[in-house]
Tab-separated table of C-alpha atoms in Angstrom:
chain	number	residue	atom	x	y	z
A	723	UNK	CA	112.032	59.101	165.990
A	724	UNK	CA	115.167	57.721	167.629
A	725	UNK	CA	118.066	60.192	167.587
A	726	UNK	CA	120.417	57.840	165.753
A	727	UNK	CA	117.909	57.505	162.896
A	728	UNK	CA	117.690	61.267	162.670
A	729	UNK	CA	121.458	61.472	162.425
A	730	UNK	CA	121.577	59.034	159.525
A	731	UNK	CA	118.898	60.848	157.631
A	732	UNK	CA	120.636	64.197	158.029
A	733	UNK	CA	123.884	62.856	156.601
A	734	UNK	CA	122.026	61.536	153.541
A	735	UNK	CA	120.610	64.925	152.604
A	736	UNK	CA	123.641	67.047	153.457
A	737	UNK	CA	125.989	68.871	151.105
A	738	UNK	CA	125.309	69.438	147.424
A	739	UNK	CA	121.917	67.722	147.449
A	740	UNK	CA	120.608	70.049	150.105
A	741	UNK	CA	121.834	73.134	148.284
A	742	UNK	CA	120.203	71.956	145.090
A	743	UNK	CA	116.956	71.342	146.919
A	744	UNK	CA	117.117	74.813	148.456
A	745	UNK	CA	117.686	76.419	145.067
A	746	UNK	CA	114.778	74.496	143.555
A	747	UNK	CA	112.550	75.627	146.419
A	748	UNK	CA	113.582	79.246	145.797
A	749	UNK	CA	112.813	78.942	142.116
A	750	UNK	CA	109.262	77.763	142.751
A	751	UNK	CA	108.718	80.245	145.563
A	752	UNK	CA	109.420	83.376	143.519
A	753	UNK	CA	106.198	84.359	141.724
A	754	UNK	CA	106.759	84.629	137.967
A	755	UNK	CA	106.066	87.926	136.219
A	756	UNK	CA	102.492	88.619	135.193
A	757	UNK	CA	101.940	88.410	131.442
A	758	UNK	CA	98.370	89.603	131.865
A	759	UNK	CA	96.588	91.124	134.813
A	760	UNK	CA	93.013	92.128	135.545
A	761	UNK	CA	92.436	95.000	137.961
A	762	UNK	CA	88.993	95.419	139.498
A	763	UNK	CA	87.405	93.957	136.413
A	764	UNK	CA	83.601	94.110	136.167
A	765	UNK	CA	81.542	92.644	133.341
A	766	UNK	CA	77.827	92.718	132.616
A	767	UNK	CA	75.340	90.984	130.362
A	768	UNK	CA	72.657	93.699	130.215
A	769	UNK	CA	71.909	94.377	133.881
A	770	UNK	CA	73.336	91.108	135.106
A	771	UNK	CA	76.760	91.617	136.642
A	772	UNK	CA	78.763	88.509	135.719
A	773	UNK	CA	82.092	89.681	137.145
A	774	UNK	CA	82.153	91.727	140.324
A	775	UNK	CA	85.599	93.231	140.522
A	776	UNK	CA	88.194	90.606	139.664
A	777	UNK	CA	91.860	91.317	140.332
A	778	UNK	CA	94.022	88.467	139.096
A	779	UNK	CA	97.397	88.011	137.436
A	780	UNK	CA	98.155	85.478	134.724
A	781	UNK	CA	101.846	84.612	135.152
A	782	UNK	CA	104.056	84.423	132.085
A	783	UNK	CA	104.783	80.972	130.588
A	784	UNK	CA	102.723	79.257	133.228
A	785	UNK	CA	99.361	77.537	133.097
A	786	UNK	CA	96.645	79.186	135.141
A	787	UNK	CA	93.421	77.247	135.618
A	788	UNK	CA	90.142	78.903	136.464
A	789	UNK	CA	87.633	76.677	138.196
A	790	UNK	CA	84.195	77.232	139.684
A	791	UNK	CA	80.582	76.140	139.331
A	792	UNK	CA	78.486	76.994	136.271
A	793	UNK	CA	77.669	80.672	136.116
A	794	UNK	CA	80.574	81.735	138.324
A	795	UNK	CA	81.973	83.988	135.588
A	796	UNK	CA	85.030	81.953	134.650
A	797	UNK	CA	84.287	81.923	130.894
A	798	UNK	CA	83.305	85.592	130.963
A	799	UNK	CA	86.619	86.350	132.642
A	800	UNK	CA	88.772	84.758	129.928
A	801	UNK	CA	86.587	86.328	127.250
A	802	UNK	CA	87.425	89.698	128.776
A	803	UNK	CA	91.116	88.884	128.449
A	804	UNK	CA	90.975	89.115	124.647
A	805	UNK	CA	88.061	91.530	124.316
A	806	UNK	CA	85.618	88.862	123.186
A	807	UNK	CA	83.061	89.648	125.897
A	808	UNK	CA	82.082	92.989	124.365
A	809	UNK	CA	81.135	91.231	121.114
A	810	UNK	CA	77.957	89.915	122.797
A	811	UNK	CA	75.048	92.406	122.362
A	812	UNK	CA	74.355	94.241	125.637
A	813	UNK	CA	77.644	93.165	127.173
A	814	UNK	CA	79.782	95.721	129.003
A	815	UNK	CA	83.168	95.755	130.719
A	816	UNK	CA	84.642	98.102	133.320
A	817	UNK	CA	88.076	97.940	134.865
A	818	UNK	CA	91.548	97.337	133.539
A	819	UNK	CA	93.164	94.395	131.816
A	820	UNK	CA	96.842	94.686	131.014
A	821	UNK	CA	98.963	92.727	128.575
A	822	UNK	CA	102.667	93.303	129.255
A	823	UNK	CA	101.586	96.257	131.348
A	824	UNK	CA	99.535	97.930	128.560
A	825	UNK	CA	95.803	98.364	129.137
A	826	UNK	CA	93.991	96.437	126.386
A	827	UNK	CA	90.818	98.468	127.055
A	828	UNK	CA	92.569	101.832	126.639
A	829	UNK	CA	91.089	104.029	123.925
A	830	UNK	CA	92.745	103.524	120.578
A	831	UNK	CA	93.579	99.876	121.177
A	832	UNK	CA	92.381	97.740	118.293
A	833	UNK	CA	90.614	94.634	119.665
A	834	UNK	CA	91.652	92.663	116.586
A	835	UNK	CA	95.323	93.299	117.447
A	836	UNK	CA	94.630	92.162	121.017
A	837	UNK	CA	93.056	88.922	119.788
A	838	UNK	CA	96.105	88.287	117.613
A	839	UNK	CA	98.306	88.292	120.707
A	840	UNK	CA	95.768	86.543	122.923
A	841	UNK	CA	94.350	83.493	121.144
A	842	UNK	CA	91.330	81.463	122.167
A	843	UNK	CA	90.313	77.809	121.912
A	844	UNK	CA	86.675	76.962	122.602
A	845	UNK	CA	84.749	74.174	124.249
A	846	UNK	CA	83.432	72.584	121.082
A	847	UNK	CA	85.960	71.954	118.352
A	848	UNK	CA	84.841	74.293	115.580
A	849	UNK	CA	86.835	73.678	112.405
A	850	UNK	CA	85.396	75.338	109.299
A	851	UNK	CA	83.672	72.395	107.588
A	852	UNK	CA	84.072	73.677	104.036
A	853	UNK	CA	87.833	74.094	104.444
A	854	UNK	CA	90.608	71.527	104.252
A	855	UNK	CA	92.804	70.781	107.226
A	856	UNK	CA	95.548	73.070	105.943
A	857	UNK	CA	93.105	75.871	105.118
A	858	UNK	CA	91.677	75.574	108.610
A	859	UNK	CA	95.107	76.104	110.153
A	860	UNK	CA	95.673	79.176	108.006
A	861	UNK	CA	92.136	80.545	108.387
A	862	UNK	CA	92.983	82.793	111.326
A	863	UNK	CA	95.844	84.379	109.417
A	864	UNK	CA	93.672	84.890	106.355
A	865	UNK	CA	90.839	86.436	108.390
A	866	UNK	CA	93.232	88.958	109.898
A	867	UNK	CA	94.174	89.904	106.345
A	868	UNK	CA	97.643	88.417	106.282
A	869	UNK	CA	99.330	86.266	103.742
A	870	UNK	CA	101.713	83.649	104.986
A	871	UNK	CA	104.746	83.789	102.671
A	872	UNK	CA	105.112	80.019	103.080
A	873	UNK	CA	101.603	78.648	103.747
A	874	UNK	CA	102.650	74.989	103.777
A	875	UNK	CA	105.530	75.686	106.161
A	876	UNK	CA	103.376	77.826	108.445
A	877	UNK	CA	100.676	75.149	108.560
A	878	UNK	CA	103.218	72.408	109.285
A	879	UNK	CA	104.797	74.390	112.109
A	880	UNK	CA	101.435	75.044	113.764
A	881	UNK	CA	100.300	71.437	113.311
A	882	UNK	CA	103.550	70.174	114.804
A	883	UNK	CA	103.162	72.484	117.809
A	884	UNK	CA	99.618	71.210	118.241
A	885	UNK	CA	100.951	67.615	118.109
A	886	UNK	CA	98.725	66.812	115.137
A	887	UNK	CA	101.220	66.813	112.256
A	888	UNK	CA	102.044	63.103	112.260
A	889	UNK	CA	98.371	62.206	112.126
A	890	UNK	CA	97.363	64.557	109.287
A	891	UNK	CA	100.480	65.178	107.168
A	892	UNK	CA	99.196	62.877	104.397
A	893	UNK	CA	95.607	64.147	104.421
A	894	UNK	CA	96.077	67.913	104.525
A	895	UNK	CA	93.588	68.429	101.692
A	896	UNK	CA	90.814	66.575	103.468
A	897	UNK	CA	88.023	68.436	105.221
A	898	UNK	CA	88.672	69.472	108.811
A	899	UNK	CA	85.420	67.886	109.885
A	900	UNK	CA	86.640	64.448	108.728
A	901	UNK	CA	88.870	64.294	111.824
A	902	UNK	CA	87.919	62.826	115.202
A	903	UNK	CA	86.738	65.165	117.981
A	904	UNK	CA	90.129	65.167	119.691
A	905	UNK	CA	91.945	65.795	116.406
A	906	UNK	CA	89.506	68.597	115.556
A	907	UNK	CA	90.284	70.257	118.885
A	908	UNK	CA	94.016	70.038	118.209
A	909	UNK	CA	93.303	71.455	114.754
A	910	UNK	CA	91.625	74.430	116.441
A	911	UNK	CA	94.668	74.789	118.698
A	912	UNK	CA	96.886	74.722	115.592
A	913	UNK	CA	94.683	77.445	114.053
A	914	UNK	CA	95.191	79.586	117.157
A	915	UNK	CA	98.949	78.890	117.216
A	916	UNK	CA	99.377	79.777	113.536
A	917	UNK	CA	98.791	83.390	114.541
A	918	UNK	CA	101.770	83.095	116.893
A	919	UNK	CA	99.943	84.475	119.916
A	920	UNK	CA	101.667	85.159	123.229
A	921	UNK	CA	98.760	84.068	125.387
A	922	UNK	CA	96.451	81.109	124.767
A	923	UNK	CA	93.029	81.099	126.401
A	924	UNK	CA	91.272	77.745	126.530
A	925	UNK	CA	87.614	77.604	127.475
A	926	UNK	CA	86.738	74.030	128.521
A	927	UNK	CA	88.886	72.609	125.705
A	928	UNK	CA	88.336	68.985	126.731
A	929	UNK	CA	84.737	68.849	127.869
A	930	UNK	CA	83.582	67.328	124.564
A	931	UNK	CA	86.454	64.836	124.372
A	932	UNK	CA	87.031	61.266	125.574
A	933	UNK	CA	89.725	60.554	128.217
A	934	UNK	CA	92.432	59.604	125.688
A	935	UNK	CA	91.854	62.694	123.547
A	936	UNK	CA	91.777	64.704	126.789
A	937	UNK	CA	95.135	63.244	127.843
A	938	UNK	CA	96.603	64.266	124.453
A	939	UNK	CA	95.425	67.858	124.903
A	940	UNK	CA	96.776	67.933	128.448
A	941	UNK	CA	100.117	66.584	127.241
A	942	UNK	CA	100.066	69.327	124.618
A	943	UNK	CA	99.372	71.972	127.262
A	944	UNK	CA	102.497	70.827	129.121
A	945	UNK	CA	104.526	71.335	125.928
A	946	UNK	CA	102.938	74.667	125.021
A	947	UNK	CA	103.728	76.056	128.458
A	948	UNK	CA	107.369	76.323	127.379
A	949	UNK	CA	106.482	79.078	124.890
A	950	UNK	CA	103.050	80.413	125.750
A	951	UNK	CA	101.191	81.850	128.683
A	952	UNK	CA	98.068	79.756	129.128
A	953	UNK	CA	94.786	80.340	130.945
A	954	UNK	CA	92.389	77.410	130.955
A	955	UNK	CA	88.802	77.363	132.128
A	956	UNK	CA	87.693	73.945	133.273
A	957	UNK	CA	84.818	72.234	135.052
A	958	UNK	CA	87.090	69.322	135.705
A	959	UNK	CA	89.018	69.921	138.895
A	960	UNK	CA	91.294	66.937	138.329
A	961	UNK	CA	92.228	68.515	135.022
A	962	UNK	CA	93.129	71.777	136.745
A	963	UNK	CA	95.159	69.795	139.272
A	964	UNK	CA	96.960	67.964	136.456
A	965	UNK	CA	97.816	70.783	134.070
A	966	UNK	CA	97.931	74.063	135.973
A	967	UNK	CA	100.725	75.765	137.894
A	968	UNK	CA	98.227	78.135	139.475
A	969	UNK	CA	94.529	77.687	140.096
A	970	UNK	CA	91.942	80.379	140.691
A	971	UNK	CA	88.545	79.590	142.179
A	972	UNK	CA	85.642	81.800	141.058
A	973	UNK	CA	82.249	81.865	142.740
A	974	UNK	CA	79.278	84.061	141.833
A	975	UNK	CA	81.362	86.494	139.849
A	976	UNK	CA	84.053	86.868	142.463
A	977	UNK	CA	87.576	85.528	142.804
A	978	UNK	CA	87.498	83.540	146.031
A	979	UNK	CA	91.064	82.285	146.049
A	980	UNK	CA	94.102	81.877	143.840
A	981	UNK	CA	97.196	79.922	144.775
A	982	UNK	CA	99.759	77.445	143.550
A	983	UNK	CA	97.785	74.421	142.343
A	984	UNK	CA	99.362	72.002	144.821
A	985	UNK	CA	98.581	74.353	147.703
A	986	UNK	CA	95.018	74.997	146.569
A	987	UNK	CA	94.269	71.284	146.256
A	988	UNK	CA	95.927	70.182	149.495
A	989	UNK	CA	95.276	73.103	151.792
A	990	UNK	CA	93.035	75.854	150.426
A	991	UNK	CA	92.799	78.854	152.731
A	992	UNK	CA	89.175	79.677	151.999
A	993	UNK	CA	86.260	77.646	153.319
A	994	UNK	CA	84.281	78.081	150.063
A	995	UNK	CA	87.159	76.700	148.012
A	996	UNK	CA	87.459	73.755	150.385
A	997	UNK	CA	83.733	73.000	150.133
A	998	UNK	CA	83.704	73.299	146.354
A	999	UNK	CA	86.745	71.189	145.543
A	1000	UNK	CA	85.863	68.470	148.046
A	1001	UNK	CA	82.341	68.223	146.615
A	1002	UNK	CA	80.440	69.673	149.550
A	1003	UNK	CA	78.491	72.277	147.591
A	1004	UNK	CA	74.698	72.349	147.497
B	867	UNK	CA	82.928	69.444	158.944
B	868	UNK	CA	79.988	71.798	158.830
B	869	UNK	CA	78.888	70.529	155.396
B	870	UNK	CA	78.608	66.968	154.185
B	871	UNK	CA	79.534	65.728	150.743
B	872	UNK	CA	76.954	66.060	148.014
B	873	UNK	CA	77.738	62.431	147.225
B	874	UNK	CA	76.402	60.573	150.277
B	875	UNK	CA	78.159	57.341	149.431
B	876	UNK	CA	81.520	59.133	149.526
B	877	UNK	CA	80.583	60.681	152.851
B	878	UNK	CA	79.704	57.189	154.085
B	879	UNK	CA	83.082	55.816	153.027
B	880	UNK	CA	84.924	58.560	154.894
B	881	UNK	CA	82.789	57.948	157.976
B	882	UNK	CA	83.531	54.241	157.781
B	883	UNK	CA	87.248	54.939	157.525
B	884	UNK	CA	87.128	57.196	160.576
B	885	UNK	CA	85.227	54.540	162.540
B	886	UNK	CA	87.652	51.839	161.505
B	887	UNK	CA	90.616	53.892	162.733
B	888	UNK	CA	88.849	54.474	166.041
B	889	UNK	CA	88.131	50.769	166.398
B	890	UNK	CA	91.798	50.012	165.731
B	891	UNK	CA	92.767	52.695	168.246
B	892	UNK	CA	90.479	51.223	170.910
B	893	UNK	CA	91.976	47.739	170.408
B	894	UNK	CA	95.505	49.118	170.654
B	895	UNK	CA	94.734	51.088	173.818
B	896	UNK	CA	93.266	47.957	175.403
B	897	UNK	CA	96.394	46.017	174.411
B	898	UNK	CA	98.704	48.498	176.189
B	899	UNK	CA	96.590	48.449	179.355
B	900	UNK	CA	96.309	44.636	179.329
B	901	UNK	CA	100.015	44.093	178.688
B	902	UNK	CA	101.059	46.286	181.599
B	903	UNK	CA	98.523	44.663	183.905
B	904	UNK	CA	99.946	41.287	182.904
B	905	UNK	CA	103.426	42.500	183.939
B	906	UNK	CA	102.329	43.991	187.245
B	907	UNK	CA	99.962	41.165	188.235
B	908	UNK	CA	102.167	38.413	186.736
B	909	UNK	CA	99.119	37.181	184.805
B	910	UNK	CA	100.221	34.716	182.081
B	911	UNK	CA	96.730	34.119	180.713
B	912	UNK	CA	96.259	37.847	180.176
B	913	UNK	CA	99.702	38.142	178.535
B	914	UNK	CA	98.899	35.269	176.176
B	915	UNK	CA	95.591	36.939	175.332
B	916	UNK	CA	97.465	40.100	174.292
B	917	UNK	CA	99.880	38.103	172.108
B	918	UNK	CA	96.954	36.272	170.479
B	919	UNK	CA	94.893	39.443	170.045
B	920	UNK	CA	97.503	41.045	167.795
B	921	UNK	CA	96.166	39.174	164.763
B	922	UNK	CA	92.944	41.187	165.035
B	923	UNK	CA	94.918	44.460	165.110
B	924	UNK	CA	96.920	43.361	162.066
B	925	UNK	CA	93.719	42.453	160.224
B	926	UNK	CA	92.217	45.867	160.971
B	927	UNK	CA	95.397	47.552	159.744
B	928	UNK	CA	95.203	45.727	156.414
B	929	UNK	CA	91.480	46.440	156.027
B	930	UNK	CA	91.958	50.125	156.785
B	931	UNK	CA	94.760	50.369	154.222
B	932	UNK	CA	92.542	48.729	151.614
B	933	UNK	CA	89.725	51.132	152.348
B	934	UNK	CA	92.129	54.088	152.011
B	935	UNK	CA	93.431	52.812	148.665
B	936	UNK	CA	89.938	52.251	147.349
B	937	UNK	CA	88.853	55.788	148.298
B	938	UNK	CA	92.009	57.295	146.783
B	939	UNK	CA	91.502	55.369	143.552
B	940	UNK	CA	87.806	56.048	143.112
B	941	UNK	CA	87.295	59.489	144.665
B	942	UNK	CA	90.547	61.345	144.093
B	943	UNK	CA	90.110	63.277	147.329
B	944	UNK	CA	91.504	66.798	147.653
B	945	UNK	CA	92.091	69.390	150.367
B	946	UNK	CA	91.011	68.300	153.879
B	947	UNK	CA	89.770	64.947	152.536
B	948	UNK	CA	93.175	64.330	150.966
B	949	UNK	CA	94.978	65.241	154.177
B	950	UNK	CA	92.656	62.931	156.116
B	951	UNK	CA	93.294	60.047	153.706
B	952	UNK	CA	97.067	60.406	153.673
B	953	UNK	CA	97.321	60.616	157.452
B	954	UNK	CA	94.919	57.677	157.812
B	955	UNK	CA	97.383	55.573	155.788
B	956	UNK	CA	100.261	56.545	158.079
B	957	UNK	CA	98.320	56.598	161.308
B	958	UNK	CA	97.322	52.933	161.045
B	959	UNK	CA	101.008	52.009	160.774
B	960	UNK	CA	101.757	53.808	164.035
B	961	UNK	CA	98.767	52.168	165.701
B	962	UNK	CA	99.827	48.745	164.484
B	963	UNK	CA	103.359	49.333	165.833
B	964	UNK	CA	101.896	50.273	169.207
B	965	UNK	CA	100.035	46.967	169.054
B	966	UNK	CA	103.320	45.161	168.358
B	967	UNK	CA	105.010	46.935	171.268
B	968	UNK	CA	102.174	45.813	173.530
B	969	UNK	CA	102.822	42.246	172.371
B	970	UNK	CA	106.502	42.732	173.221
B	971	UNK	CA	105.510	43.901	176.695
B	972	UNK	CA	103.316	40.799	177.086
B	973	UNK	CA	106.215	38.572	175.978
B	974	UNK	CA	108.528	40.141	178.576
B	975	UNK	CA	105.745	39.586	181.106
B	976	UNK	CA	105.715	35.852	180.316
B	977	UNK	CA	109.492	35.717	180.804
B	978	UNK	CA	109.382	37.691	184.058
B	979	UNK	CA	106.611	35.608	185.613
B	980	UNK	CA	108.853	32.526	185.447
B	981	UNK	CA	111.272	34.289	187.818
B	982	UNK	CA	110.757	35.541	191.367
B	983	UNK	CA	109.733	39.216	191.480
B	984	UNK	CA	112.666	41.639	191.258
B	985	UNK	CA	110.928	44.470	193.085
B	986	UNK	CA	107.432	45.905	193.461
B	987	UNK	CA	106.507	47.997	190.444
B	988	UNK	CA	105.939	51.621	191.375
B	989	UNK	CA	106.929	53.849	188.443
B	990	UNK	CA	106.201	51.385	185.637
B	991	UNK	CA	102.371	51.422	185.967
B	992	UNK	CA	102.420	55.221	186.222
B	993	UNK	CA	104.595	55.456	183.133
B	994	UNK	CA	102.266	53.048	181.323
B	995	UNK	CA	99.306	55.222	182.219
B	996	UNK	CA	101.093	58.283	180.861
B	997	UNK	CA	101.962	56.540	177.580
B	998	UNK	CA	98.494	55.083	177.172
B	999	UNK	CA	97.019	58.511	177.986
B	1000	UNK	CA	99.072	60.023	175.154
B	1001	UNK	CA	97.672	57.479	172.710
B	1002	UNK	CA	94.122	58.123	173.898
B	1003	UNK	CA	94.512	61.900	173.745
B	1004	UNK	CA	96.071	61.725	170.264
B	1005	UNK	CA	93.109	59.675	169.046
B	1006	UNK	CA	90.621	61.996	170.759
B	1007	UNK	CA	92.319	64.958	169.091
B	1008	UNK	CA	91.959	63.092	165.791
B	1009	UNK	CA	88.232	62.532	166.329
B	1010	UNK	CA	87.511	66.073	167.464
B	1011	UNK	CA	89.913	67.561	164.867
B	1012	UNK	CA	91.543	69.508	167.665
B	1013	UNK	CA	95.076	70.678	166.822
B	1014	UNK	CA	95.668	72.275	170.244
B	1015	UNK	CA	94.881	69.032	171.986
B	1016	UNK	CA	97.254	67.225	169.637
B	1017	UNK	CA	100.040	69.693	170.455
B	1018	UNK	CA	99.400	68.965	174.125
B	1019	UNK	CA	100.148	65.290	173.527
B	1020	UNK	CA	103.500	66.174	171.991
B	1021	UNK	CA	104.383	68.184	175.095
B	1022	UNK	CA	103.644	65.192	177.304
B	1023	UNK	CA	106.289	63.032	175.669
B	1024	UNK	CA	108.952	64.584	177.905
B	1025	UNK	CA	107.232	63.173	180.994
B	1026	UNK	CA	107.280	59.660	179.557
B	1027	UNK	CA	110.944	60.041	178.568
B	1028	UNK	CA	111.764	61.221	182.110
B	1029	UNK	CA	110.060	58.142	183.572
B	1030	UNK	CA	112.159	55.955	181.333
B	1031	UNK	CA	115.384	57.618	182.531
B	1032	UNK	CA	114.329	57.230	186.134
B	1033	UNK	CA	113.385	53.556	185.764
B	1034	UNK	CA	116.554	52.833	183.833
B	1035	UNK	CA	118.777	54.394	186.520
B	1036	UNK	CA	117.016	52.504	189.272
B	1037	UNK	CA	117.420	49.206	187.416
B	1038	UNK	CA	121.137	49.928	186.966
B	1039	UNK	CA	121.592	50.000	190.725
B	1040	UNK	CA	119.849	46.615	191.003
B	1041	UNK	CA	122.154	45.171	188.359
B	1042	UNK	CA	125.308	46.606	189.939
B	1043	UNK	CA	124.320	45.254	193.319
B	1044	UNK	CA	123.743	41.721	192.149
B	1045	UNK	CA	124.583	40.164	188.760
B	1046	UNK	CA	121.772	37.640	189.203
B	1047	UNK	CA	119.333	40.549	188.873
B	1048	UNK	CA	120.540	41.365	185.369
B	1049	UNK	CA	118.236	38.980	183.478
B	1050	UNK	CA	115.093	40.336	185.145
B	1051	UNK	CA	116.255	43.946	185.215
B	1052	UNK	CA	116.908	43.977	181.473
B	1053	UNK	CA	113.400	42.544	180.916
B	1054	UNK	CA	111.860	45.316	182.987
B	1055	UNK	CA	114.079	47.878	181.252
B	1056	UNK	CA	112.774	46.605	177.894
B	1057	UNK	CA	109.191	47.075	179.031
B	1058	UNK	CA	109.981	50.665	179.987
B	1059	UNK	CA	111.665	51.189	176.609
B	1060	UNK	CA	108.569	49.833	174.816
B	1061	UNK	CA	106.412	52.296	176.721
B	1062	UNK	CA	108.769	55.110	175.766
B	1063	UNK	CA	108.404	54.087	172.108
B	1064	UNK	CA	104.625	53.998	172.458
B	1065	UNK	CA	104.840	57.635	173.581
B	1066	UNK	CA	106.840	58.424	170.426
B	1067	UNK	CA	104.195	56.791	168.228
B	1068	UNK	CA	101.503	58.801	170.013
B	1069	UNK	CA	103.510	61.936	169.179
B	1070	UNK	CA	103.631	60.906	165.513
B	1071	UNK	CA	99.863	60.545	165.520
B	1072	UNK	CA	99.481	63.930	167.224
B	1073	UNK	CA	101.717	65.568	164.602
B	1074	UNK	CA	99.560	64.055	161.860
B	1075	UNK	CA	96.435	65.441	163.516
B	1076	UNK	CA	97.954	68.944	163.459
B	1077	UNK	CA	98.701	68.452	159.761
B	1078	UNK	CA	95.196	67.162	159.075
B	1079	UNK	CA	93.514	70.108	160.810
B	1080	UNK	CA	95.866	72.962	159.930
B	1081	UNK	CA	97.716	71.660	156.887
B	1082	UNK	CA	100.911	72.503	158.755
B	1083	UNK	CA	103.731	69.977	158.991
B	1084	UNK	CA	105.287	70.243	162.467
B	1085	UNK	CA	107.517	67.184	162.299
B	1086	UNK	CA	111.265	67.407	162.954
B	1087	UNK	CA	111.194	70.880	164.415
B	1088	UNK	CA	113.837	70.443	167.074
B	1089	UNK	CA	113.156	69.989	170.807
B	1090	UNK	CA	109.376	69.655	170.957
B	1091	UNK	CA	109.061	66.859	168.422
B	1092	UNK	CA	110.092	63.220	168.587
């Protein structure tokens, strides 16, 4: 580069612009506080060890994606984050998982209370077919034995947050299963949000959806990040690259690497991550 | 790369891209060597061949860009593949510029051969060899994914710059001695300047190779860079 060109460029970026840029860089460099954290977390199905000592933080009000091949333990990991793993017969957990610093596996902790604070959305949209759209949204509240003082208002709020309100406001009495797959998934997100959780776990939320419905959910994830801490399990690496602030790569029950998403997808530090995300596995 | 892509067609596309860049690089290297020989040997036919050959370099540049775009659109490369693709897009521009500079050298050669020789060329061919060597080494570093070798190229830019200074000062004395020398001396000075720029482009390529291999951006880091 000729020196005179360098000089011009420097004068363009000097002063206030540079300071702003430096501040922005600082803001992204400081790691946000962990909302949840796993410490040496092991999980078994019978004798099969699905997680072999995972230590990973889920930063507050950020989206953390967990990627990895089938059977790597990514779904098991998020199911451990709201004590869903132990529901499976023969399943065991060892290690520590904290939510705001409190161990959710400590004795005396009620798993139902944990699941209230840490909601989950599954791969296949699973609205209750016998219930109306509004009843579906309120089902979580009802199952945890609570009565919403203003059911219509609560349902509207959750449906708005799930970006479904405009599409269903005139058909709230219709069955949940009358909606399209993408709408059903947003209905399930609304059901999870109605409980006002702090953390939202999403296990392959888009794998049964078409690209447009997927884009809607991803758009929604961007909005939800303002208020919720999100962990999303996905097979789709492009999806992780699009929605997540941080990405963790799991392989054979171990955490191989976790980093800022842009770093992980441009310059991963681990060879296994590199091979997996570039499609050089197997 | 110890492992190849599971998708062989993708692997094939990346291989083709690498080969295309090497082909472009070979053409550009030949253009530098030919252009300087045309100057030194006052060979008009050779100079015209270099000017005419630029169309082929331009065509390869366009084709390589298209291949890059197609891979980006269809494969969404990540990690080392992404770094390779993005530097490929930039690297072809530097190579094409080197091709243009070789054409400029050939054009000055055509102008100079109409005049009686100013002086025997001593430093110019050596400088040309140094600049061409930088291009070759940068491309070899690219092929072998060797960041250390690429850093070596960057270090060699100082030598080429020093040659330019030396040639420039010598030409100044010719011009001060005799105003009638000015036309030819400025032509020769231009050729030296083109070679100096070729060295800078080689440095750019070398910096990209370091980024491709290590993911580390070493551009604009004071003294050592261009």
